Amino acid sequence: MHWLRHYRRAALPGDLVAGVIVALMLIPQGMAYALVAGMPAVSGLYASLLPAVAYAVFGSSMVQSVGPMAITSLMVGTAIGALAPAASPLYVVLSQQLAFCVGVVLFVCGVARLGFLSNFFSRPVMSGFTSGAALVIAMGQCRPLLGVKGAFSVAAIHGPSAAMGLVSLAVLVLARYGLPTLLKSRSGRLAEILPKLAPIVVILGATAVVAMWGLERAGVQTVGHIPAGLPVLAFVASSEHWRALLLPSLIIGFMVFLSSQSAAQSLAQKRDERINTNRELLGLGAANLASAVSGGFAVTGSISRSAVNYSAGANTPLATLVTAALIAVVLCVPNGWLSLLPLPAMAAMIMVAVLGMVDFSTLSEAWRHDRSDAATLLATTAGVLLIGVEEGVILGVLLSFASLVWRSSHPHIAVVGRMPGTEHFRNVDRYAVETLPGVLMLRIDSALVFNNTDGVIDRIERELQSHPTVRHLVLVLSAVNMIDTTALLALSELNKAMRVQQRALHLCEIKGPVMDRLKHSTLLTRDLTGQVFLSTAQAYHYLSGLQTAS
Amino acid sequence: MHWLRHYRRAALPGDLVAGVIVALMLIPQGMAYALVAGMPAVSGLYASLLPAVAYAVFGSSMVQSVGPMAITSLMVGTAIGALAPAASPLYVVLSQQLAFCVGVVLFVCGVARLGFLSNFFSRPVMSGFTSGAALVIAMGQCRPLLGVKGAFSVAAIHGPSAAMGLVSLAVLVLARYGLPTLLKSRSGRLAEILPKLAPIVVILGATAVVAMWGLERAGVQTVGHIPAGLPVLAFVASSEHWRALLLPSLIIGFMVFLSSQSAAQSLAQKRDERINTNRELLGLGAANLASAVSGGFAVTGSISRSAVNYSAGANTPLATLVTAALIAVVLCVPNGWLSLLPLPAMAAMIMVAVLGMVDFSTLSEAWRHDRSDAATLLATTAGVLLIGVEEGVILGVLLSFASLVWRSSHPHIAVVGRMPGTEHFRNVDRYAVETLPGVLMLRIDSALVFNNTDGVIDRIERELQSHPTVRHLVLVLSAVNMIDTTALLALSELNKAMRVQQRALHLCEIKGPVMDRLKHSTLLTRDLTGQVFLSTAQAYHYLSGLQTAS
């Protein structure tokens, strides 16, 4: 709570305004995401209250808005849906239990400083996962949008619901894509915030329509009874389900961390702050434990809400506390009207929110830069859509590591020569360079490790076979960031074979950390047939001198 | 059969001699390794006959000796021992079925050109595995060596058996370590081969002792009845066990391939030949299928026997055919005396053979060069000894990949400067180099990929924060062998942040393959705040020019 002790009065107006605006955004969003998670709508408000306070106390980001989030809710729904019937008492218990497990996972990762594990999720994997999950959520909202109960068919579409859903959708799409253009001339912040408040206007309007025309009796589904009062602090667990929740809580814990982390990082970059990853894990852990004991479900930092919080002027977590206070007020004042919130309008709101998360820009960047990254991205999306949400992200992570291993197994090796008039050496195939007769200079573009040793040695042997007049082989190690034991032994054998062939093996540009290890090896201390040079230029100079001498 | 069509008569004497010597070595060894595999002794002879012929026809190495091998036999014993009581009819069926599966695995790997997968097994892992397996085998031989039946206890030691076992052990140890010293003055080949023939002398001597003194009636165990005649071609499978054999056959298949490959490679290097990995897989697959239909078990190329074959003068696979013919003769002539082969002497032979496989040299090399490789080696050995043979090697492979990922996640980054009077740039902490005020040159010693992007960017940002006067950051990419999409996006964000800070980001020494991708990115085509230089020297020259101008 460092920020509270050093609170500057100048920060107050911004925090108050941002707190109110985020509350207006969060109240309908929280309830909608509760429905995505298969939970009663009110639990979305509970999940926005105490967890936000817990994060304000323990978290590291100043402007992060922690609460329900679309993808996390989808993952909760998928995980618990496999264990209990939707909206059953067991379902509610298991959702809280899952939030507890997620909190423990995050806490343990924070204490054990495992934040670095987030590095295992590449941006293409995260982008493909987000897009896939957004599509899954949007497809899941088609039924409530059109008032379909049971299996989907055109005949099952409920006219009044569909009308309300589609009109809401149209208004929200216009607000999202039309308003910013309209407001372009106005201040940047207003143009950024106003469209984000459209959902509450649409939801309130749709609720008023339901109330005026009694549409709930005409078959338009509403969120139904919202119990008044603050959440009761309690934690019930189903002892037989701990094991079944283990894997989901690990995966959801990671996703909670990754989305919160990317939100916090992008805002910290704007505010010129630094995020403490392990502190962030502790804050998120506390938020999820708070959610578990106050009737909520797994929560995380939301990128879109945090951006609104920042744009609306939030300076400290006080803004979050203001938001929480307003939600508490909504829960405590008579709120019968909340029960009339119509599901078709909520579905429209969810759809517009998640379709904005479908990410084409990373795909196009990956496609231009690296087809294999683009393929991993698309495979992750396809995995999420066709196999499952958790399975898709696991598939993506495995594919990105497989491609890493594949690439490190197939290193690039270039024959190099000297750029005329310089001490710079480049690939003979790309540049007009000078080479010395009887000398072969090979630049190996990879760490020399067990999974590429055979390939590299094989390539070197082939180069030697195809250049039978070569007496001096120079390995340029400027790009060799490591030589492991497997590679060292193979190099020693190569050196031995070259001695028999009366050829010399020279090494140059060995980096400091590589040399620190290599200098103790028998290859360098005793066996090497050639010499070790500091730079490629020195090797070139020495070998050209040898030739002039002979 | 390319070698047969071009057979030179000059190769004949060497092939004949080598064939005979290898047969003398293989007959007791084959039977002993059959006992290690939990199979009847005669199946070791079967496994040395048809499989060797199949390899001679399909394999690629000229001097490889394919047949039973200690570690493969141990793995067969472990895998089948979990499924059937030792020496039961089901055990024999399953061993052949396993050889069939191993053959299929090798064949499929050969056809699908999966030979590169052998690169996943680093030398420390292979060394640790071999040492661990050798110790497991040696410990398993203590009971037959001392004539213990049932649980091991001092009281259970059988005097005559123990005497025979220990005397055999002593003679074999002397022959192995004493004979070469004694023969040092003689021709190298003789000194190499004679000690390898000691086992047959010891076995024959021990058998003679048993026959003369009727020791089998005094309780010295012998191999028992050896059925006369060639193996019957037949294949019986237990249909319910296919699934249980899947994982063992994958792992054993790999080990068969790896040991054969390393034998073939070390000999090919001596003979200045090249091994075709995928052809080798086909040859081993054929050998195992042949073993499956002729009463054998999983076979592989043996390093020690192949070395003897080569030293004894083998030029072509004809030597192997001579060996096979001799084994066929032994099976067909009256061979009642084989049944008197005493188990204590066999155990001594196995112990001496496998203890020679315990590999300290790789451990000491790894210890000096790279502690993490040494730790992986020891963990593999410990895993084999404490958890299990297959589990140990899987543990080793996982550890070596984990260490690979860990290292690529924590790259070395150096601040560099110019070596006076050269165009060579080195770490400021290691060399007395020249730097320019207001310019920071960082050399990143790793591919820039998703699992190290955050760490590298974090390090760069910290360097910039601790050098507030720096206006030009030069990233020296001489050791950056790849930039993936995650890293590209992060570099673009860094560049954006530097623009706000009125700093320039320059790149130099981008390698050809990296540039091929990068040149399409918006970072290079549009956004870069600084410039791209071919060499570090050019960047240095340009920036020092800027400073003289200002």
PDB file of C-alpha atoms in Angstrom, chain A residues 24 29 54 64 80 82 164 174 178 210 258 320 348 368 386 390 393 396 410 452 464 473 510 519 529:
ATOM      1  CA  LEU A  24     -20.329   1.851 -15.292  1.00  0.00           C
ATOM      2  CA  GLN A  29     -19.692  -6.633 -18.139  1.00  0.00           C
ATOM      3  CA  ALA A  54      -7.301  -7.457  -2.755  1.00  0.00           C
ATOM      4  CA  GLN A  64      -4.871  -2.385 -13.450  1.00  0.00           C
ATOM      5  CA  ILE A  80     -16.427 -26.750 -14.518  1.00  0.00           C
ATOM      6  CA  ALA A  82     -17.129 -30.981 -17.539  1.00  0.00           C
ATOM      7  CA  MET A 164     -33.685  -6.880 -29.307  1.00  0.00           C
ATOM      8  CA  LEU A 174     -21.919   1.557 -34.589  1.00  0.00           C
ATOM      9  CA  GLY A 178     -18.599   4.848 -35.754  1.00  0.00           C
ATOM     10  CA  VAL A 210     -38.349  -4.898 -21.134  1.00  0.00           C
ATOM     11  CA  LEU A 258      -0.437 -13.755 -18.921  1.00  0.00           C
ATOM     12  CA  THR A 320     -10.269   0.659  -8.231  1.00  0.00           C
ATOM     13  CA  ALA A 348     -24.766  -8.507 -28.050  1.00  0.00           C
ATOM     14  CA  ARG A 368       5.273 -11.476 -43.459  1.00  0.00           C
ATOM     15  CA  LEU A 386     -11.721 -27.728 -32.857  1.00  0.00           C
ATOM     16  CA  GLU A 390      -7.002 -25.556 -22.866  1.00  0.00           C
ATOM     17  CA  VAL A 393      -3.067 -23.318 -25.918  1.00  0.00           C
ATOM     18  CA  GLY A 396       0.464 -23.875 -29.362  1.00  0.00           C
ATOM     19  CA  HIS A 410      19.225 -27.196 -38.457  1.00  0.00           C
ATOM     20  CA  ASN A 452      22.732 -30.076 -33.900  1.00  0.00           C
ATOM     21  CA  LEU A 464      36.119 -30.728 -46.535  1.00  0.00           C
ATOM     22  CA  LEU A 473      39.852 -25.014 -41.883  1.00  0.00           C
ATOM     23  CA  ILE A 510      35.491 -17.496 -29.492  1.00  0.00           C
ATOM     24  CA  LYS A 519      40.155 -23.231 -22.214  1.00  0.00           C
ATOM     25  CA  THR A 529      45.988 -29.051 -34.937  1.00  0.00           C
TER      26      THR A 529
END
